[in-house]
PDB file of C-alpha atoms in Angstrom:
ATOM      1  CA  MET G1429     173.127 -66.356 -43.839  1.00 58.00           C
ATOM      2  CA  ASN G1430     174.003 -62.776 -42.924  1.00 74.00           C
ATOM      3  CA  THR G1431     173.503 -61.313 -39.473  1.00 84.00           C
ATOM      4  CA  LEU G1432     170.164 -59.680 -40.262  1.00 85.00           C
ATOM      5  CA  GLU G1433     168.784 -62.902 -41.687  1.00 86.00           C
ATOM      6  CA  SER G1434     169.888 -64.897 -38.668  1.00 90.00           C
ATOM      7  CA  LEU G1435     168.415 -62.254 -36.327  1.00 91.00           C
ATOM      8  CA  ALA G1436     165.126 -62.401 -38.205  1.00 90.00           C
ATOM      9  CA  ALA G1437     165.144 -66.210 -38.155  1.00 92.00           C
ATOM     10  CA  HIS G1438     165.840 -66.189 -34.425  1.00 92.00           C
ATOM     11  CA  TRP G1439     162.978 -63.712 -33.851  1.00 93.00           C
ATOM     12  CA  ARG G1440     160.598 -65.863 -35.908  1.00 93.00           C
ATOM     13  CA  GLN G1441     161.540 -68.958 -33.996  1.00 93.00           C
ATOM     14  CA  SER G1442     160.928 -67.195 -30.714  1.00 92.00           C
ATOM     15  CA  MET G1443     157.512 -66.009 -31.945  1.00 92.00           C
ATOM     16  CA  GLU G1444     156.575 -69.509 -33.102  1.00 91.00           C
ATOM     17  CA  GLN G1445     157.556 -71.025 -29.779  1.00 90.00           C
ATOM     18  CA  ASN G1446     156.184 -68.404 -27.403  1.00 87.00           C
ATOM     19  CA  THR G1447     152.990 -67.162 -29.000  1.00 86.00           C
ATOM     20  CA  SER G1448     149.834 -68.611 -30.451  1.00 86.00           C
ATOM     21  CA  LEU G1449     150.142 -66.393 -33.544  1.00 88.00           C
ATOM     22  CA  ASP G1450     149.788 -68.235 -36.831  1.00 88.00           C
ATOM     23  CA  THR G1451     152.299 -68.132 -39.683  1.00 90.00           C
ATOM     24  CA  THR G1452     150.620 -65.315 -41.612  1.00 91.00           C
ATOM     25  CA  GLU G1453     150.329 -63.189 -38.461  1.00 92.00           C
ATOM     26  CA  ILE G1454     154.059 -63.656 -37.848  1.00 92.00           C
ATOM     27  CA  ASP G1455     154.787 -62.930 -41.546  1.00 93.00           C
ATOM     28  CA  GLU G1456     152.944 -59.645 -41.228  1.00 94.00           C
ATOM     29  CA  LEU G1457     154.822 -58.637 -38.079  1.00 93.00           C
ATOM     30  CA  GLU G1458     158.139 -59.616 -39.664  1.00 93.00           C
ATOM     31  CA  CYS G1459     157.385 -57.382 -42.631  1.00 93.00           C
ATOM     32  CA  HIS G1460     156.554 -54.585 -40.168  1.00 93.00           C
ATOM     33  CA  LEU G1461     159.907 -55.129 -38.411  1.00 93.00           C
ATOM     34  CA  LEU G1462     161.843 -54.988 -41.663  1.00 92.00           C
ATOM     35  CA  ASP G1463     159.929 -51.877 -42.817  1.00 92.00           C
ATOM     36  CA  ALA G1464     160.619 -50.161 -39.499  1.00 92.00           C
ATOM     37  CA  SER G1465     164.286 -51.242 -39.615  1.00 92.00           C
ATOM     38  CA  ASP G1466     164.707 -49.669 -43.055  1.00 91.00           C
ATOM     39  CA  ARG G1467     163.690 -46.342 -41.551  1.00 90.00           C
ATOM     40  CA  LEU G1468     166.349 -46.611 -38.833  1.00 91.00           C
ATOM     41  CA  VAL G1469     169.016 -47.743 -41.293  1.00 91.00           C
ATOM     42  CA  ALA G1470     168.361 -44.505 -43.170  1.00 90.00           C
ATOM     43  CA  THR G1471     169.325 -42.627 -39.983  1.00 91.00           C
ATOM     44  CA  GLY G1472     172.687 -44.395 -39.802  1.00 90.00           C
ATOM     45  CA  LEU G1473     172.193 -47.627 -37.840  1.00 90.00           C
ATOM     46  CA  THR G1474     173.412 -50.945 -39.234  1.00 91.00           C
ATOM     47  CA  SER G1475     170.661 -53.289 -40.367  1.00 90.00           C
ATOM     48  CA  SER G1476     171.242 -55.601 -37.386  1.00 91.00           C
ATOM     49  CA  GLU G1477     171.169 -52.759 -34.872  1.00 91.00           C
ATOM     50  CA  ALA G1478     168.015 -51.422 -36.468  1.00 93.00           C
ATOM     51  CA  PHE G1479     166.346 -54.837 -36.351  1.00 92.00           C
ATOM     52  CA  ILE G1480     167.166 -55.297 -32.660  1.00 92.00           C
ATOM     53  CA  VAL G1481     165.813 -51.831 -31.785  1.00 92.00           C
ATOM     54  CA  CYS G1482     162.638 -52.419 -33.773  1.00 92.00           C
ATOM     55  CA  ALA G1483     162.051 -55.871 -32.331  1.00 92.00           C
ATOM     56  CA  ARG G1484     162.305 -54.373 -28.860  1.00 91.00           C
ATOM     57  CA  ARG G1485     159.843 -51.615 -29.761  1.00 90.00           C
ATOM     58  CA  LEU G1486     157.424 -54.122 -31.194  1.00 90.00           C
ATOM     59  CA  GLY G1487     157.248 -55.899 -27.854  1.00 89.00           C
ATOM     60  CA  THR G1488     158.108 -59.260 -26.356  1.00 90.00           C
ATOM     61  CA  PRO G1489     156.379 -62.374 -27.732  1.00 90.00           C
ATOM     62  CA  ILE G1490     154.283 -62.529 -24.560  1.00 88.00           C
ATOM     63  CA  GLN G1491     153.126 -58.904 -24.925  1.00 87.00           C
ATOM     64  CA  LEU G1492     152.321 -59.455 -28.596  1.00 89.00           C
ATOM     65  CA  ASP G1493     150.466 -62.649 -27.847  1.00 88.00           C
ATOM     66  CA  ARG G1494     148.402 -60.831 -25.235  1.00 85.00           C
ATOM     67  CA  SER G1495     147.456 -57.977 -27.562  1.00 84.00           C
ATOM     68  CA  TYR G1496     146.502 -60.404 -30.338  1.00 84.00           C
ATOM     69  CA  ARG G1497     144.415 -62.615 -28.075  1.00 79.00           C
ATOM     70  CA  SER G1498     142.671 -59.739 -26.312  1.00 69.00           C
ATOM     71  CA  ARG G1499     141.192 -58.603 -29.600  1.00 51.00           C
ATOM     72  CA  ASN G1500     139.877 -61.945 -30.694  1.00 53.00           C
ATOM     73  CA  THR G1501     136.367 -62.683 -31.802  1.00 52.00           C
ATOM     74  CA  LEU G1502     133.456 -62.594 -29.407  1.00 54.00           C
ATOM     75  CA  TRP G1503     133.325 -66.382 -29.467  1.00 53.00           C
ATOM     76  CA  GLU G1504     136.948 -66.769 -28.462  1.00 55.00           C
ATOM     77  CA  ARG G1505     136.819 -63.949 -25.946  1.00 52.00           C
ATOM     78  CA  LEU G1506     133.662 -65.141 -24.269  1.00 52.00           C
ATOM     79  CA  PHE G1507     133.494 -68.837 -24.521  1.00 54.00           C
ATOM     80  CA  ARG G1508     136.905 -70.357 -24.903  1.00 55.00           C
ATOM     81  CA  PRO G1509     138.254 -69.424 -21.466  1.00 55.00           C
ATOM     82  CA  SER G1510     134.951 -69.932 -19.682  1.00 60.00           C
ATOM     83  CA  VAL G1511     134.148 -73.205 -21.437  1.00 66.00           C
ATOM     84  CA  LEU G1512     137.556 -74.583 -20.531  1.00 70.00           C
ATOM     85  CA  GLY G1513     137.440 -73.161 -17.021  1.00 71.00           C
ATOM     86  CA  SER G1514     133.955 -74.379 -16.268  1.00 73.00           C
ATOM     87  CA  LEU G1515     134.649 -77.793 -17.794  1.00 81.00           C
ATOM     88  CA  VAL G1516     137.599 -78.199 -15.448  1.00 80.00           C
ATOM     89  CA  VAL G1517     135.474 -77.085 -12.485  1.00 80.00           C
ATOM     90  CA  LEU G1518     132.662 -79.396 -13.579  1.00 83.00           C
ATOM     91  CA  VAL G1519     134.986 -82.389 -13.949  1.00 88.00           C
ATOM     92  CA  VAL G1520     136.498 -81.737 -10.516  1.00 87.00           C
ATOM     93  CA  LEU G1521     133.025 -81.435  -8.965  1.00 85.00           C
ATOM     94  CA  VAL G1522     131.807 -84.589 -10.681  1.00 86.00           C
ATOM     95  CA  VAL G1523     134.866 -86.488  -9.464  1.00 89.00           C
ATOM     96  CA  ILE G1524     134.346 -85.264  -5.892  1.00 85.00           C
ATOM     97  CA  VAL G1525     130.636 -86.060  -5.884  1.00 80.00           C
ATOM     98  CA  ALA G1526     131.195 -89.408  -7.600  1.00 83.00           C
ATOM     99  CA  ALA G1527     133.868 -90.321  -5.072  1.00 83.00           C
ATOM    100  CA  ALA G1528     131.573 -89.339  -2.221  1.00 77.00           C
ATOM    101  CA  TYR G1529     128.743 -91.298  -3.821  1.00 74.00           C
ATOM    102  CA  VAL G1530     130.783 -94.439  -4.429  1.00 78.00           C
ATOM    103  CA  GLY G1531     132.244 -94.162  -0.942  1.00 73.00           C
ATOM    104  CA  GLY G1532     128.727 -93.695   0.362  1.00 67.00           C
ATOM    105  CA  ILE G1533     127.446 -96.749  -1.495  1.00 66.00           C
ATOM    106  CA  PHE G1534     130.274 -98.809  -0.076  1.00 70.00           C
ATOM    107  CA  MET G1535     129.638 -97.609   3.434  1.00 63.00           C
ATOM    108  CA  THR G1536     125.915 -98.059   2.957  1.00 58.00           C
ATOM    109  CA  SER G1537     126.494-101.771   2.461  1.00 60.00           C
ATOM    110  CA  LEU G1538     127.638-101.800   6.076  1.00 61.00           C
ATOM    111  CA  VAL G1539     124.392-100.342   7.408  1.00 56.00           C
ATOM    112  CA  PRO G1540     120.900-101.768   7.100  1.00 50.00           C
ATOM    113  CA  GLU G1541     119.144 -98.919   5.190  1.00 50.00           C
ATOM    114  CA  ASN G1542     119.757 -96.847   2.112  1.00 46.00           C
ATOM    115  CA  ALA G1543     122.148 -94.273   3.519  1.00 48.00           C
ATOM    116  CA  ALA G1544     125.517 -93.007   2.410  1.00 49.00           C
ATOM    117  CA  ILE G1545     128.295 -92.510   4.860  1.00 53.00           C
ATOM    118  CA  LEU G1546     130.860 -89.897   4.018  1.00 53.00           C
ATOM    119  CA  PHE G1547     133.071 -90.148   7.073  1.00 54.00           C
ATOM    120  CA  ALA G1548     132.839 -92.334  10.081  1.00 56.00           C
ATOM    121  CA  GLU G1549     135.378 -92.996  12.754  1.00 56.00           C
ATOM    122  CA  PRO G1550     136.176 -96.636  13.319  1.00 60.00           C
ATOM    123  CA  GLY G1551     134.226 -98.096  16.143  1.00 61.00           C
ATOM    124  CA  THR G1552     131.283 -95.708  15.898  1.00 60.00           C
ATOM    125  CA  GLN G1553     127.763 -96.904  16.543  1.00 60.00           C
ATOM    126  CA  LEU G1554     125.210 -96.429  13.783  1.00 60.00           C
ATOM    127  CA  ARG G1555     121.560 -95.838  14.411  1.00 59.00           C
ATOM    128  CA  MET G1556     118.722 -95.097  12.040  1.00 57.00           C
ATOM    129  CA  ALA G1557     116.956 -91.793  11.881  1.00 56.00           C
ATOM    130  CA  LYS G1558     114.113 -90.566   9.672  1.00 53.00           C
ATOM    131  CA  ASP G1559     116.168 -89.208   6.766  1.00 52.00           C
ATOM    132  CA  GLY G1560     119.515 -90.784   7.262  1.00 53.00           C
ATOM    133  CA  VAL G1561     121.769 -92.630   9.582  1.00 53.00           C
ATOM    134  CA  TYR G1562     123.450 -90.992  12.495  1.00 55.00           C
ATOM    135  CA  VAL G1563     126.444 -92.155  14.384  1.00 53.00           C
ATOM    136  CA  SER G1564     127.305 -92.048  17.952  1.00 54.00           C
ATOM    137  CA  GLY G1565     130.195 -93.435  19.883  1.00 52.00           C
ATOM    138  CA  GLY G1566     133.829 -93.154  18.889  1.00 49.00           C
ATOM    139  CA  ASN G1567     135.012 -89.929  20.408  1.00 47.00           C
ATOM    140  CA  GLY G1568     131.448 -88.874  20.856  1.00 39.00           C
ATOM    141  CA  GLY G1569     131.467 -87.119  17.478  1.00 40.00           C
ATOM    142  CA  MET G1570     128.512 -87.560  15.158  1.00 39.00           C
ATOM    143  CA  ILE G1571     126.777 -86.432  12.011  1.00 43.00           C
ATOM    144  CA  SER G1572     129.517 -87.548   9.729  1.00 45.00           C
ATOM    145  CA  ILE G1573     126.957 -89.402   7.701  1.00 52.00           C
ATOM    146  CA  ILE G1574     124.792 -88.086   4.932  1.00 53.00           C
ATOM    147  CA  GLY G1575     121.615 -89.616   3.635  1.00 57.00           C
ATOM    148  CA  LEU G1576     121.371 -90.343  -0.102  1.00 59.00           C
ATOM    149  CA  LYS G1577     118.646 -87.739  -0.465  1.00 62.00           C
ATOM    150  CA  SER G1578     120.962 -85.158   1.029  1.00 66.00           C
ATOM    151  CA  LEU G1579     123.665 -86.260  -1.382  1.00 68.00           C
ATOM    152  CA  VAL G1580     121.327 -85.663  -4.331  1.00 73.00           C
ATOM    153  CA  ALA G1581     120.415 -82.277  -2.881  1.00 76.00           C
ATOM    154  CA  LEU G1582     124.102 -81.433  -2.478  1.00 76.00           C
ATOM    155  CA  PHE G1583     124.771 -82.456  -6.084  1.00 76.00           C
ATOM    156  CA  SER G1584     121.859 -80.335  -7.392  1.00 81.00           C
ATOM    157  CA  MET G1585     123.043 -77.393  -5.362  1.00 82.00           C
ATOM    158  CA  THR G1586     126.558 -77.762  -6.779  1.00 80.00           C
ATOM    159  CA  VAL G1587     125.236 -77.888 -10.344  1.00 82.00           C
ATOM    160  CA  PHE G1588     122.975 -74.895  -9.684  1.00 83.00           C
ATOM    161  CA  LEU G1589     125.849 -72.857  -8.227  1.00 84.00           C
ATOM    162  CA  GLY G1590     128.088 -73.886 -11.105  1.00 81.00           C
ATOM    163  CA  VAL G1591     125.539 -72.802 -13.715  1.00 83.00           C
ATOM    164  CA  ALA G1592     124.822 -69.552 -11.867  1.00 82.00           C
ATOM    165  CA  GLY G1593     128.549 -68.822 -11.530  1.00 81.00           C
ATOM    166  CA  TRP G1594     129.099 -69.533 -15.181  1.00 78.00           C
ATOM    167  CA  GLY G1595     126.227 -67.230 -16.116  1.00 81.00           C
ATOM    168  CA  ALA G1596     127.684 -64.443 -13.975  1.00 78.00           C
ATOM    169  CA  LEU G1597     131.096 -64.943 -15.595  1.00 76.00           C
ATOM    170  CA  LEU G1598     129.597 -64.753 -19.080  1.00 75.00           C
ATOM    171  CA  LYS G1599     127.652 -61.644 -18.183  1.00 75.00           C
ATOM    172  CA  ARG G1600     130.780 -59.950 -16.858  1.00 71.00           C
ATOM    173  CA  GLN G1601     132.754 -60.850 -19.963  1.00 66.00           C
ATOM    174  CA  LEU G1602     129.970 -59.587 -22.204  1.00 67.00           C
ATOM    175  CA  ALA G1603     130.053 -56.266 -20.399  1.00 64.00           C
ATOM    176  CA  ALA G1604     133.873 -56.045 -20.674  1.00 53.00           C
TER     177      ALA G1604
ATOM    178  CA  MET H1469     148.751 -39.895 -23.615  1.00 71.00           C
ATOM    179  CA  PHE H1470     145.236 -40.865 -24.669  1.00 80.00           C
ATOM    180  CA  THR H1471     143.158 -42.821 -22.214  1.00 84.00           C
ATOM    181  CA  ARG H1472     142.522 -46.461 -22.988  1.00 81.00           C
ATOM    182  CA  GLU H1473     138.869 -45.696 -23.744  1.00 86.00           C
ATOM    183  CA  MET H1474     139.794 -42.864 -26.094  1.00 87.00           C
ATOM    184  CA  ASN H1475     142.247 -45.112 -27.926  1.00 85.00           C
ATOM    185  CA  ALA H1476     139.662 -47.852 -28.211  1.00 83.00           C
ATOM    186  CA  ALA H1477     137.068 -45.470 -29.622  1.00 89.00           C
ATOM    187  CA  SER H1478     139.334 -43.648 -32.057  1.00 91.00           C
ATOM    188  CA  THR H1479     141.369 -46.480 -33.582  1.00 92.00           C
ATOM    189  CA  THR H1480     138.699 -47.691 -36.000  1.00 94.00           C
ATOM    190  CA  PRO H1481     137.786 -44.281 -37.497  1.00 95.00           C
ATOM    191  CA  LEU H1482     141.491 -43.427 -37.789  1.00 95.00           C
ATOM    192  CA  ILE H1483     142.334 -46.633 -39.644  1.00 96.00           C
ATOM    193  CA  LEU H1484     139.272 -46.401 -41.886  1.00 97.00           C
ATOM    194  CA  GLY H1485     140.014 -42.727 -42.525  1.00 96.00           C
ATOM    195  CA  ILE H1486     143.522 -43.560 -43.712  1.00 96.00           C
ATOM    196  CA  LEU H1487     142.385 -46.475 -45.856  1.00 97.00           C
ATOM    197  CA  GLN H1488     139.720 -44.304 -47.471  1.00 96.00           C
ATOM    198  CA  LYS H1489     142.563 -42.366 -49.061  1.00 95.00           C
ATOM    199  CA  GLY H1490     143.931 -45.535 -50.614  1.00 95.00           C
ATOM    200  CA  GLU H1491     145.190 -49.015 -49.783  1.00 95.00           C
ATOM    201  CA  SER H1492     147.952 -49.258 -47.235  1.00 96.00           C
ATOM    202  CA  TYR H1493     149.813 -51.684 -44.947  1.00 95.00           C
ATOM    203  CA  GLY H1494     150.473 -51.881 -41.225  1.00 93.00           C
ATOM    204  CA  TYR H1495     153.706 -49.971 -40.915  1.00 93.00           C
ATOM    205  CA  GLU H1496     152.529 -47.265 -43.295  1.00 94.00           C
ATOM    206  CA  ILE H1497     149.236 -46.866 -41.392  1.00 95.00           C
ATOM    207  CA  VAL H1498     151.092 -46.382 -38.097  1.00 92.00           C
ATOM    208  CA  GLU H1499     153.388 -43.818 -39.726  1.00 92.00           C
ATOM    209  CA  SER H1500     150.476 -42.001 -41.405  1.00 94.00           C
ATOM    210  CA  VAL H1501     148.626 -41.666 -38.092  1.00 93.00           C
ATOM    211  CA  LYS H1502     151.803 -40.308 -36.507  1.00 92.00           C
ATOM    212  CA  ALA H1503     152.325 -37.813 -39.335  1.00 93.00           C
ATOM    213  CA  VAL H1504     148.714 -36.629 -39.621  1.00 92.00           C
ATOM    214  CA  SER H1505     148.426 -36.167 -35.844  1.00 91.00           C
ATOM    215  CA  ASP H1506     151.754 -34.327 -35.706  1.00 91.00           C
ATOM    216  CA  GLN H1507     153.190 -37.145 -33.523  1.00 89.00           C
ATOM    217  CA  GLN H1508     150.335 -36.707 -31.008  1.00 89.00           C
ATOM    218  CA  ILE H1509     148.940 -40.162 -31.662  1.00 88.00           C
ATOM    219  CA  GLU H1510     151.483 -42.932 -31.382  1.00 84.00           C
ATOM    220  CA  TRP H1511     150.110 -46.449 -31.065  1.00 84.00           C
ATOM    221  CA  PRO H1512     152.165 -49.079 -29.337  1.00 82.00           C
ATOM    222  CA  GLU H1513     153.594 -51.113 -32.197  1.00 81.00           C
ATOM    223  CA  GLY H1514     151.925 -54.447 -32.723  1.00 80.00           C
ATOM    224  CA  VAL H1515     148.586 -53.229 -31.392  1.00 84.00           C
ATOM    225  CA  LEU H1516     147.370 -52.142 -34.807  1.00 91.00           C
ATOM    226  CA  TYR H1517     147.400 -55.592 -36.397  1.00 93.00           C
ATOM    227  CA  PRO H1518     144.839 -57.258 -34.138  1.00 91.00           C
ATOM    228  CA  VAL H1519     142.545 -54.272 -34.803  1.00 92.00           C
ATOM    229  CA  LEU H1520     143.049 -54.605 -38.561  1.00 94.00           C
ATOM    230  CA  HIS H1521     142.238 -58.311 -38.341  1.00 93.00           C
ATOM    231  CA  ARG H1522     139.088 -57.575 -36.384  1.00 91.00           C
ATOM    232  CA  LEU H1523     138.007 -54.996 -38.971  1.00 95.00           C
ATOM    233  CA  GLU H1524     138.668 -57.567 -41.669  1.00 95.00           C
ATOM    234  CA  LYS H1525     136.521 -60.166 -39.896  1.00 93.00           C
ATOM    235  CA  LYS H1526     133.742 -57.595 -39.671  1.00 94.00           C
ATOM    236  CA  GLY H1527     134.070 -56.996 -43.418  1.00 96.00           C
ATOM    237  CA  LEU H1528     135.047 -53.331 -43.062  1.00 97.00           C
ATOM    238  CA  VAL H1529     138.432 -53.849 -44.716  1.00 97.00           C
ATOM    239  CA  SER H1530     139.787 -56.435 -47.118  1.00 97.00           C
ATOM    240  CA  SER H1531     143.363 -57.578 -47.525  1.00 96.00           C
ATOM    241  CA  SER H1532     145.691 -59.166 -50.032  1.00 96.00           C
ATOM    242  CA  TRP H1533     149.247 -60.458 -49.870  1.00 96.00           C
ATOM    243  CA  ARG H1534     151.573 -59.013 -52.492  1.00 94.00           C
ATOM    244  CA  GLU H1535     155.249 -58.492 -52.958  1.00 92.00           C
ATOM    245  CA  SER H1536     156.478 -55.076 -51.833  1.00 90.00           C
ATOM    246  CA  PRO H1537     158.856 -52.990 -53.998  1.00 89.00           C
ATOM    247  CA  GLU H1538     161.642 -54.180 -51.639  1.00 86.00           C
ATOM    248  CA  GLY H1539     160.725 -57.771 -52.452  1.00 88.00           C
ATOM    249  CA  ARG H1540     158.972 -58.486 -49.145  1.00 89.00           C
ATOM    250  CA  LYS H1541     155.779 -60.453 -48.660  1.00 92.00           C
ATOM    251  CA  ARG H1542     153.430 -57.718 -47.494  1.00 95.00           C
ATOM    252  CA  LYS H1543     149.747 -57.614 -46.527  1.00 96.00           C
ATOM    253  CA  TYR H1544     147.905 -54.671 -48.027  1.00 97.00           C
ATOM    254  CA  TYR H1545     144.584 -53.474 -46.644  1.00 97.00           C
ATOM    255  CA  SER H1546     141.813 -51.552 -48.391  1.00 97.00           C
ATOM    256  CA  ILE H1547     138.456 -50.264 -47.244  1.00 97.00           C
ATOM    257  CA  THR H1548     135.284 -52.087 -48.334  1.00 97.00           C
ATOM    258  CA  VAL H1549     131.864 -50.635 -49.106  1.00 97.00           C
ATOM    259  CA  SER H1550     130.597 -51.464 -45.618  1.00 96.00           C
ATOM    260  CA  GLY H1551     133.810 -49.973 -44.268  1.00 97.00           C
ATOM    261  CA  LYS H1552     132.955 -46.705 -45.982  1.00 97.00           C
ATOM    262  CA  GLU H1553     129.463 -46.833 -44.506  1.00 97.00           C
ATOM    263  CA  ALA H1554     130.883 -47.504 -41.056  1.00 96.00           C
ATOM    264  CA  LEU H1555     133.275 -44.595 -41.478  1.00 96.00           C
ATOM    265  CA  ALA H1556     130.412 -42.269 -42.466  1.00 97.00           C
ATOM    266  CA  ALA H1557     128.501 -43.332 -39.340  1.00 96.00           C
ATOM    267  CA  GLU H1558     131.591 -42.757 -37.178  1.00 95.00           C
ATOM    268  CA  ARG H1559     132.041 -39.364 -38.749  1.00 96.00           C
ATOM    269  CA  ARG H1560     128.488 -38.287 -37.917  1.00 96.00           C
ATOM    270  CA  GLN H1561     128.902 -39.348 -34.297  1.00 96.00           C
ATOM    271  CA  TRP H1562     132.311 -37.738 -33.837  1.00 96.00           C
ATOM    272  CA  SER H1563     131.086 -34.480 -35.419  1.00 96.00           C
ATOM    273  CA  ILE H1564     128.240 -34.282 -32.926  1.00 96.00           C
ATOM    274  CA  VAL H1565     130.548 -34.969 -29.974  1.00 94.00           C
ATOM    275  CA  VAL H1566     133.144 -32.456 -31.175  1.00 93.00           C
ATOM    276  CA  SER H1567     130.626 -29.664 -31.786  1.00 93.00           C
ATOM    277  CA  VAL H1568     128.883 -30.239 -28.452  1.00 93.00           C
ATOM    278  CA  LEU H1569     132.193 -30.222 -26.576  1.00 92.00           C
ATOM    279  CA  ASP H1570     133.299 -27.121 -28.494  1.00 91.00           C
ATOM    280  CA  SER H1571     130.223 -25.185 -27.456  1.00 91.00           C
ATOM    281  CA  LEU H1572     130.470 -26.378 -23.851  1.00 92.00           C
ATOM    282  CA  TRP H1573     134.135 -25.489 -23.576  1.00 88.00           C
ATOM    283  CA  GLU H1574     133.926 -21.990 -25.045  1.00 79.00           C
ATOM    284  CA  PRO H1575     135.417 -19.418 -22.677  1.00 72.00           C
ATOM    285  CA  ILE H1576     132.745 -18.501 -20.121  1.00 63.00           C
ATOM    286  CA  PRO H1577     131.803 -14.810 -20.557  1.00 62.00           C
ATOM    287  CA  ARG H1578     132.720 -12.717 -17.552  1.00 61.00           C
ATOM    288  CA  LEU H1579     129.722 -11.615 -15.494  1.00 60.00           C
ATOM    289  CA  ALA H1580     128.857  -7.923 -15.944  1.00 56.00           C
ATOM    290  CA  GLY H1581     130.129  -5.839 -13.047  1.00 56.00           C
ATOM    291  CA  ALA H1582     132.347  -8.572 -11.646  1.00 54.00           C
ATOM    292  CA  THR H1583     135.708  -7.363 -10.400  1.00 54.00           C
ATOM    293  CA  PRO H1584     138.703  -8.860 -12.168  1.00 51.00           C
TER     294      PRO H1584
END
């Protein structure tokens, strides 16, 4: 393998490892590099020198990856990042709400009515109110308890905000 | 040199304009644009290909892999019928913009009697 071939192989490997470009996209860029190198060889550079100069002009794998991805289809531009992003947010929210709910159910078993307790200091006194259970005692702190209805309202609000946020994100990306 | 917006607007008509003269490939397209514009338009290398791929997805250009005279695997692009239509539409729009700007930017006649 001569020097130019090993340089080209090294460049290819770096592109394969550091970009999401597929094989034919890399083939096309490699052909571009070799075409551009030929031009520099005609001005007196060695083929290896020319290849190195051209590879630098073409850009780093990260720069190339960015320019390829930024011109992707509407579907990829709009939905891939936001679908992934909002799925992650949704999963996190569901986990938080589920944890609060399960915790609430557990704590509810300690009190007479259907109420969910999110936080309660040990030794606090519980007393019933119209739409939930309130605590007193401990250090005198209270309202660390949430009624189940409030929990449902909180969940709906979270979903609503999530959907609205997602809509705003899509709208902004459409305008971009 | 050009603003980002200007680059974005002019890339497609430039590429289609070059391909209308005959099939070509990435490196040659970049060089043709440089030559025709007297080195005024120089695209950052590597930016052209994503645009070509987008034009291909839209059906404005088609491509085929062939061996180059140097024995390289090379992707050649040519303009399609809808590409020619798109180019004609671009041409109409650019002509209007150019002629309007030309008439707006003509030297303003000096007011009669004004001191130099």
